[in-house]
Tab-separated table of C-alpha atoms in Angstrom:
chain	number	residue	atom	x	y	z
A	1	UNK	CA	-10.438	7.757	-1.274
A	2	UNK	CA	-13.276	6.564	-3.851
A	3	UNK	CA	-13.698	4.129	-6.330
A	4	UNK	CA	-12.764	5.264	-10.154
A	5	UNK	CA	-14.340	4.818	-13.157
A	6	UNK	CA	-14.458	1.095	-13.600
A	7	UNK	CA	-13.645	-0.636	-17.202
A	8	UNK	CA	-13.673	-3.904	-15.912
A	9	UNK	CA	-16.674	-6.117	-17.166
A	10	UNK	CA	-19.105	-6.414	-15.719
A	11	UNK	CA	-19.084	-9.701	-12.835
A	12	UNK	CA	-20.173	-12.847	-14.077
A	13	UNK	CA	-22.655	-15.612	-13.158
A	14	UNK	CA	-20.801	-18.612	-10.652
A	15	UNK	CA	-22.807	-20.678	-13.004
A	16	UNK	CA	-20.441	-18.342	-15.605
A	17	UNK	CA	-17.331	-19.222	-14.249
A	18	UNK	CA	-15.604	-22.777	-14.754
A	19	UNK	CA	-13.367	-21.884	-11.395
A	20	UNK	CA	-12.606	-24.467	-8.269
A	21	UNK	CA	-14.310	-25.314	-5.604
A	22	UNK	CA	-12.571	-23.030	-3.330
A	23	UNK	CA	-12.468	-19.390	-6.197
A	24	UNK	CA	-15.941	-19.579	-6.327
A	25	UNK	CA	-16.100	-20.008	-2.549
A	26	UNK	CA	-14.133	-16.553	-2.552
A	27	UNK	CA	-16.441	-15.645	-4.986
A	28	UNK	CA	-19.339	-16.000	-3.129
A	29	UNK	CA	-17.621	-13.842	-1.025
A	30	UNK	CA	-17.927	-10.558	-3.221
A	31	UNK	CA	-21.574	-11.126	-4.099
A	32	UNK	CA	-22.736	-9.616	-1.087
A	33	UNK	CA	-22.966	-5.731	0.276
A	34	UNK	CA	-20.647	-4.862	2.511
A	35	UNK	CA	-21.886	-3.630	6.333
A	36	UNK	CA	-22.004	0.179	6.612
A	37	UNK	CA	-19.171	2.344	7.311
A	38	UNK	CA	-16.632	-0.406	7.596
A	39	UNK	CA	-14.673	1.631	6.640
A	40	UNK	CA	-11.131	1.325	8.937
A	41	UNK	CA	-8.433	-2.161	9.308
A	42	UNK	CA	-5.780	-2.712	12.808
A	43	UNK	CA	-3.780	-4.579	14.608
A	44	UNK	CA	-4.670	-4.848	18.506
A	45	UNK	CA	-1.047	-7.119	20.442
A	46	UNK	CA	2.209	-8.205	19.142
A	47	UNK	CA	2.585	-12.308	21.259
A	48	UNK	CA	-0.673	-13.145	19.052
A	49	UNK	CA	-2.122	-10.341	17.087
A	50	UNK	CA	-5.367	-9.788	15.707
A	51	UNK	CA	-7.391	-7.486	13.469
A	52	UNK	CA	-10.146	-5.733	13.580
A	53	UNK	CA	-12.494	-3.913	11.473
A	54	UNK	CA	-14.700	-1.178	12.377
A	55	UNK	CA	-16.738	2.532	11.036
A	56	UNK	CA	-13.951	4.496	10.459
A	57	UNK	CA	-14.412	6.813	13.915
A	58	UNK	CA	-13.631	3.459	15.639
A	59	UNK	CA	-16.959	2.858	16.759
A	60	UNK	CA	-18.124	-0.358	16.033
A	61	UNK	CA	-15.144	-3.029	16.524
A	62	UNK	CA	-15.640	-6.830	15.409
A	63	UNK	CA	-12.814	-9.007	15.317
A	64	UNK	CA	-11.975	-10.860	12.540
A	65	UNK	CA	-9.465	-13.077	14.088
A	66	UNK	CA	-5.092	-13.421	14.238
A	67	UNK	CA	-2.609	-11.610	11.778
A	68	UNK	CA	-1.459	-8.299	11.257
A	69	UNK	CA	-0.799	-5.671	8.072
A	70	UNK	CA	-5.083	-6.302	8.291
A	71	UNK	CA	-6.112	-3.673	4.014
A	72	UNK	CA	-9.216	-2.588	3.880
A	73	UNK	CA	-10.269	-2.469	0.187
A	74	UNK	CA	-11.666	0.865	-1.390
A	75	UNK	CA	-15.462	0.111	-1.173
A	76	UNK	CA	-15.093	-1.245	2.842
A	77	UNK	CA	-16.127	-4.622	1.628
A	78	UNK	CA	-13.153	-7.104	2.494
A	79	UNK	CA	-10.886	-6.741	4.276
A	80	UNK	CA	-7.161	-8.797	3.292
A	81	UNK	CA	-4.580	-9.716	6.483
A	82	UNK	CA	-1.348	-11.485	6.669
A	83	UNK	CA	-2.236	-14.834	8.605
A	84	UNK	CA	1.738	-16.703	10.277
A	85	UNK	CA	1.757	-20.398	9.019
A	86	UNK	CA	4.113	-22.729	9.429
A	87	UNK	CA	5.636	-22.756	6.181
A	88	UNK	CA	5.714	-18.872	6.110
A	89	UNK	CA	2.852	-15.947	5.677
A	90	UNK	CA	-0.223	-16.459	3.577
A	91	UNK	CA	-2.966	-14.401	2.144
A	92	UNK	CA	-6.389	-14.634	3.748
A	93	UNK	CA	-9.598	-12.694	1.859
A	94	UNK	CA	-12.204	-12.221	4.446
A	95	UNK	CA	-15.771	-10.273	3.298
A	96	UNK	CA	-17.648	-8.099	6.218
A	97	UNK	CA	-20.813	-8.658	4.522
A	98	UNK	CA	-20.694	-13.186	5.638
A	99	UNK	CA	-17.824	-12.749	8.472
A	100	UNK	CA	-16.186	-15.582	6.425
A	101	UNK	CA	-12.708	-16.002	4.878
A	102	UNK	CA	-10.318	-18.120	3.993
A	103	UNK	CA	-6.659	-17.908	2.311
A	104	UNK	CA	-5.996	-16.963	-0.464
A	105	UNK	CA	-2.360	-16.566	-0.776
A	106	UNK	CA	0.081	-18.528	0.030
A	107	UNK	CA	3.407	-17.769	0.361
A	108	UNK	CA	2.845	-14.031	0.572
A	109	UNK	CA	5.910	-12.822	-0.005
A	110	UNK	CA	6.257	-8.915	1.290
A	111	UNK	CA	3.427	-7.162	2.649
A	112	UNK	CA	4.346	-3.967	2.365
A	113	UNK	CA	4.219	-4.499	-1.093
A	114	UNK	CA	0.852	-4.993	-2.076
A	115	UNK	CA	-2.413	-2.839	-4.028
A	116	UNK	CA	-6.442	-3.301	-4.427
A	117	UNK	CA	-7.442	-1.540	-7.229
A	118	UNK	CA	-10.114	1.873	-6.952
A	119	UNK	CA	-12.703	-0.693	-7.647
A	120	UNK	CA	-12.447	-3.057	-5.240
A	121	UNK	CA	-12.000	-5.807	-8.160
A	122	UNK	CA	-8.266	-6.895	-7.867
A	123	UNK	CA	-5.274	-6.671	-5.524
A	124	UNK	CA	-1.055	-6.885	-6.612
A	125	UNK	CA	0.845	-8.526	-4.820
A	126	UNK	CA	3.841	-10.643	-4.432
A	127	UNK	CA	4.301	-14.209	-3.633
A	128	UNK	CA	6.910	-16.129	-3.162
A	129	UNK	CA	9.802	-17.501	-0.240
A	130	UNK	CA	11.465	-15.502	2.546
A	131	UNK	CA	14.307	-15.117	-0.255
A	132	UNK	CA	15.333	-14.976	-3.594
A	133	UNK	CA	12.981	-13.167	-6.814
A	134	UNK	CA	9.339	-12.499	-6.097
A	135	UNK	CA	6.222	-12.903	-8.256
A	136	UNK	CA	4.249	-9.810	-8.528
A	137	UNK	CA	0.985	-11.241	-9.410
A	138	UNK	CA	-2.745	-9.381	-10.124
A	139	UNK	CA	-5.337	-11.417	-8.186
A	140	UNK	CA	-8.860	-10.813	-9.735
A	141	UNK	CA	-11.205	-11.250	-6.817
A	142	UNK	CA	-15.296	-11.302	-9.129
A	143	UNK	CA	-13.133	-14.103	-11.385
A	144	UNK	CA	-10.309	-15.359	-9.918
A	145	UNK	CA	-7.745	-14.480	-12.736
A	146	UNK	CA	-4.651	-14.716	-11.665
A	147	UNK	CA	-2.043	-12.661	-13.558
A	148	UNK	CA	2.005	-12.733	-13.266
A	149	UNK	CA	3.016	-9.640	-13.713
A	150	UNK	CA	7.033	-10.893	-13.685
A	151	UNK	CA	9.387	-12.170	-11.281
A	152	UNK	CA	12.797	-9.623	-9.504
A	153	UNK	CA	12.878	-7.985	-6.092
A	154	UNK	CA	10.335	-5.070	-6.190
A	155	UNK	CA	9.985	-2.455	-4.082
A	156	UNK	CA	6.104	-0.826	-4.770
A	157	UNK	CA	3.832	-0.781	-7.070
A	158	UNK	CA	-0.168	0.724	-7.640
A	159	UNK	CA	-2.939	0.696	-9.881
A	160	UNK	CA	-3.781	3.395	-12.301
A	161	UNK	CA	-7.161	5.265	-11.270
A	162	UNK	CA	-9.104	3.156	-13.810
A	163	UNK	CA	-8.144	0.215	-12.847
A	164	UNK	CA	-7.088	-0.826	-15.658
A	165	UNK	CA	-2.878	-0.716	-15.706
A	166	UNK	CA	-0.628	-1.068	-12.974
A	167	UNK	CA	2.837	0.609	-11.964
A	168	UNK	CA	5.519	-1.631	-9.878
A	169	UNK	CA	9.123	-0.158	-9.526
A	170	UNK	CA	11.567	-3.704	-9.495
A	171	UNK	CA	15.996	-4.451	-9.235
A	172	UNK	CA	17.602	-8.392	-10.478
A	173	UNK	CA	19.370	-7.850	-7.713
A	174	UNK	CA	18.960	-7.621	-4.337
A	175	UNK	CA	21.768	-5.123	-3.610
A	176	UNK	CA	21.220	-1.876	-2.436
A	177	UNK	CA	20.419	0.399	-3.633
A	178	UNK	CA	18.790	-0.929	-5.590
A	179	UNK	CA	19.050	-0.587	-9.307
A	180	UNK	CA	15.555	0.277	-10.322
A	181	UNK	CA	13.287	0.819	-13.015
A	182	UNK	CA	9.757	2.285	-12.479
A	183	UNK	CA	7.460	-0.055	-15.420
A	184	UNK	CA	4.044	0.447	-16.460
A	185	UNK	CA	1.832	-2.998	-17.345
A	186	UNK	CA	-1.496	-2.586	-19.026
A	187	UNK	CA	-3.633	-5.431	-17.379
A	188	UNK	CA	-5.784	-5.018	-20.424
A	189	UNK	CA	-2.668	-6.768	-23.392
A	190	UNK	CA	-0.516	-8.195	-20.168
A	191	UNK	CA	2.875	-5.728	-21.784
A	192	UNK	CA	5.265	-3.692	-19.654
A	193	UNK	CA	6.839	-1.243	-20.244
A	194	UNK	CA	9.746	0.938	-18.831
A	195	UNK	CA	9.258	4.654	-17.353
A	196	UNK	CA	12.521	5.397	-16.037
A	197	UNK	CA	16.196	4.471	-16.836
A	198	UNK	CA	17.816	5.353	-14.639
A	199	UNK	CA	18.197	1.985	-12.731
A	200	UNK	CA	17.319	4.971	-9.192
A	201	UNK	CA	13.643	4.549	-9.312
A	202	UNK	CA	12.382	3.475	-6.635
A	203	UNK	CA	8.630	3.505	-5.076
A	204	UNK	CA	5.775	4.199	-7.760
A	205	UNK	CA	2.367	5.462	-6.317
A	206	UNK	CA	-0.893	6.049	-9.296
A	207	UNK	CA	-2.596	9.449	-8.152
A	208	UNK	CA	-6.046	9.587	-8.724
A	209	UNK	CA	-5.902	12.882	-11.474
A	210	UNK	CA	-3.255	10.625	-14.064
A	211	UNK	CA	0.209	11.301	-12.082
A	212	UNK	CA	2.522	8.658	-10.715
A	213	UNK	CA	5.247	10.143	-8.200
A	214	UNK	CA	7.854	8.461	-7.247
A	215	UNK	CA	11.523	8.794	-5.399
A	216	UNK	CA	14.569	8.396	-6.948
A	217	UNK	CA	17.759	7.830	-5.233
A	218	UNK	CA	19.787	10.244	-4.991
A	219	UNK	CA	23.811	10.816	-4.269
A	220	UNK	CA	24.220	6.982	-3.621
A	221	UNK	CA	28.411	7.983	-4.148
A	222	UNK	CA	28.920	11.331	-2.555
A	223	UNK	CA	26.647	9.604	0.615
A	224	UNK	CA	28.634	7.151	3.293
A	225	UNK	CA	25.519	5.010	4.370
A	226	UNK	CA	23.371	4.542	0.744
A	227	UNK	CA	21.393	7.359	-1.186
A	228	UNK	CA	18.607	10.287	0.212
A	229	UNK	CA	15.406	9.983	-1.844
A	230	UNK	CA	13.876	12.610	-3.198
A	231	UNK	CA	10.132	12.147	-4.174
A	232	UNK	CA	9.540	13.364	-9.082
A	233	UNK	CA	6.638	12.686	-10.410
A	234	UNK	CA	5.474	11.875	-14.290
A	235	UNK	CA	2.821	11.174	-16.952
A	236	UNK	CA	2.115	8.285	-17.819
A	237	UNK	CA	4.297	8.076	-20.755
A	238	UNK	CA	7.518	8.120	-17.996
A	239	UNK	CA	7.561	11.696	-19.331
A	240	UNK	CA	7.524	15.588	-18.188
A	241	UNK	CA	9.285	14.767	-14.596
A	242	UNK	CA	9.217	17.442	-12.024
A	243	UNK	CA	11.494	17.080	-8.704
A	244	UNK	CA	8.693	17.506	-6.006
A	245	UNK	CA	10.618	17.632	-3.015
A	246	UNK	CA	14.191	19.013	-1.591
A	247	UNK	CA	14.078	17.061	1.434
A	248	UNK	CA	16.878	17.929	3.899
A	249	UNK	CA	18.496	13.618	4.474
A	250	UNK	CA	19.929	13.051	7.983
A	251	UNK	CA	23.017	11.602	7.020
A	252	UNK	CA	21.040	7.886	8.311
A	253	UNK	CA	18.023	8.214	7.260
A	254	UNK	CA	17.032	7.708	3.021
A	255	UNK	CA	14.558	9.856	2.981
A	256	UNK	CA	9.999	10.497	1.830
A	257	UNK	CA	8.523	7.492	0.564
A	258	UNK	CA	5.028	8.311	-0.960
A	259	UNK	CA	1.572	6.972	1.144
A	260	UNK	CA	-1.162	8.277	-0.248
A	261	UNK	CA	-2.958	10.996	-2.390
A	262	UNK	CA	-6.512	12.856	-2.210
A	263	UNK	CA	-9.027	12.697	-3.913
A	264	UNK	CA	-7.797	15.770	-6.162
A	265	UNK	CA	-3.963	14.172	-6.096
A	266	UNK	CA	-3.734	18.542	-4.969
A	267	UNK	CA	-2.198	16.300	-0.643
A	268	UNK	CA	0.742	13.893	-0.498
A	269	UNK	CA	1.244	11.560	2.715
A	270	UNK	CA	4.512	9.863	3.140
A	271	UNK	CA	6.683	8.271	4.815
A	272	UNK	CA	10.270	9.514	6.819
A	273	UNK	CA	12.626	6.988	6.902
A	274	UNK	CA	15.813	5.907	8.279
A	275	UNK	CA	18.373	4.088	11.173
A	276	UNK	CA	15.368	4.492	14.538
A	277	UNK	CA	12.840	6.858	12.985
A	278	UNK	CA	9.627	7.656	10.848
A	279	UNK	CA	7.484	9.803	10.602
A	280	UNK	CA	4.717	10.771	8.384
A	281	UNK	CA	5.333	14.077	6.494
A	282	UNK	CA	2.367	16.359	4.886
A	283	UNK	CA	3.668	16.807	1.048
A	284	UNK	CA	2.073	20.138	-1.524
A	285	UNK	CA	1.816	18.905	-4.642
A	286	UNK	CA	1.504	21.989	-5.868
A	287	UNK	CA	4.376	24.190	-3.924
A	288	UNK	CA	6.830	21.403	-3.165
A	289	UNK	CA	6.364	22.187	0.986
A	290	UNK	CA	6.610	19.447	3.296
A	291	UNK	CA	5.062	19.411	7.220
A	292	UNK	CA	6.547	16.813	9.752
A	293	UNK	CA	3.299	15.580	11.086
A	294	UNK	CA	5.028	14.890	14.827
A	295	UNK	CA	8.222	16.622	16.789
A	296	UNK	CA	9.147	12.378	17.395
A	297	UNK	CA	10.585	10.871	15.010
A	298	UNK	CA	11.087	7.503	16.861
A	299	UNK	CA	6.903	6.634	17.456
A	300	UNK	CA	5.009	9.521	17.027
A	301	UNK	CA	2.882	9.340	14.096
A	302	UNK	CA	3.753	7.101	11.366
A	303	UNK	CA	1.383	6.917	8.592
A	304	UNK	CA	-1.452	4.946	6.744
A	305	UNK	CA	-3.190	7.413	4.841
A	306	UNK	CA	-5.064	10.040	4.039
A	307	UNK	CA	-8.830	11.547	4.115
A	308	UNK	CA	-10.057	11.329	0.008
A	309	UNK	CA	-11.210	15.306	0.830
A	310	UNK	CA	-6.906	15.564	1.892
A	311	UNK	CA	-7.902	17.126	5.527
A	312	UNK	CA	-7.086	14.460	7.846
A	313	UNK	CA	-4.500	11.744	7.852
A	314	UNK	CA	-4.494	8.514	9.859
A	315	UNK	CA	-1.611	6.326	11.984
A	316	UNK	CA	-0.115	4.773	14.585
A	317	UNK	CA	0.980	6.827	17.773
A	318	UNK	CA	3.149	5.891	20.080
A	319	UNK	CA	4.966	2.383	17.758
A	320	UNK	CA	8.240	3.074	18.405
A	321	UNK	CA	10.845	0.574	16.662
A	322	UNK	CA	11.369	-1.991	18.983
A	323	UNK	CA	7.533	-2.452	19.799
A	324	UNK	CA	5.513	-0.059	22.048
A	325	UNK	CA	2.760	-1.659	25.055
A	326	UNK	CA	0.324	1.181	23.700
A	327	UNK	CA	0.462	1.839	21.184
A	328	UNK	CA	-2.606	4.023	19.229
A	329	UNK	CA	-5.042	4.045	15.902
A	330	UNK	CA	-4.839	8.351	15.261
A	331	UNK	CA	-5.415	10.798	12.794
A	332	UNK	CA	-4.571	14.336	12.607
A	333	UNK	CA	-4.739	16.971	10.570
A	334	UNK	CA	-2.612	16.929	7.283
A	335	UNK	CA	-1.778	21.073	7.759
A	336	UNK	CA	-0.801	19.354	11.842
A	337	UNK	CA	-1.806	19.840	14.832
A	338	UNK	CA	-3.804	16.814	18.140
A	339	UNK	CA	-4.122	14.082	17.114
A	340	UNK	CA	-7.313	12.476	17.357
A	341	UNK	CA	-7.475	8.878	19.585
A	342	UNK	CA	-9.514	6.441	17.629
A	343	UNK	CA	-8.252	3.084	18.730
A	344	UNK	CA	-6.151	2.431	21.770
A	345	UNK	CA	-4.098	-0.447	22.321
A	346	UNK	CA	-3.683	-0.580	18.238
A	347	UNK	CA	-1.308	-0.117	15.256
A	348	UNK	CA	-1.338	-0.999	11.488
A	349	UNK	CA	-4.397	1.507	10.914
A	350	UNK	CA	-5.719	1.197	7.525
A	351	UNK	CA	-8.630	3.264	5.379
A	352	UNK	CA	-11.357	3.029	2.790
A	353	UNK	CA	-12.712	7.174	4.023
């Protein structure tokens, strides 16, 4: 998805920055322009996974190094990825222009709770040990500034279209189902505002036109194995809430979680999750219509991203729940159809297309 309007102040020169040497090196990595066409990342291998970047059609691949779960910036210049160490997972930053990287955060907690700002200047991620509360931080990659947003058990984070605020879901305990609410945090003022008040709201995603889609966990008391997610939408003030989906959720499933919007906000990529099932579902935000993008609910298509124009979905096929010897990074039309293989033997793709 293209970057939104930038409200962040212009980048200071290196001489103006009073930063440790490691952060000065980080800034230097981000100054040079990116290699054109680098819009896709993915992992290969299971025993010793490695991260790669390529053009959005899978051509021109280059290896970054040992790691997995890469997230490419919206402008295609920078890759954040996870590397296992003796002390746990660490976050690595890699500059495509320089072909170099360095450690950015350690320990990195729950790398799936992560967001790039639309203007590619900041990331939001969790830091902390494997157990206990995590700390949500915003890291400014232009000046090295790190902001502590709060602590808790987080289930999602997303930046505003203007990159000046975030929304996140958090609960105070690790209990399931999580007693979670959604908060909005201003990067400029450092203040948080509570947007939901029912302790059953999770996985917020801020859309390009200002709407915030999220899941409500419904039927916790009536369902035997846990609540079912239904997607709702609200405005930036937590008002004008309306239900988007009415998904049929089987007893062993959790339901839908939002993954990404098209640029006009009308199309939403989601993932239907549950026991031994995870597959991409296309949702029309205007009508609420849903379309499963595979008939194979175990390994057919795990969703990753949607193109800016909303026509194409990126994901992993044939991954499975115990790993699969031959996964594939593929695309599929938003309305469903034949998969196109971009990279054989690859998984966990990210896209800035």
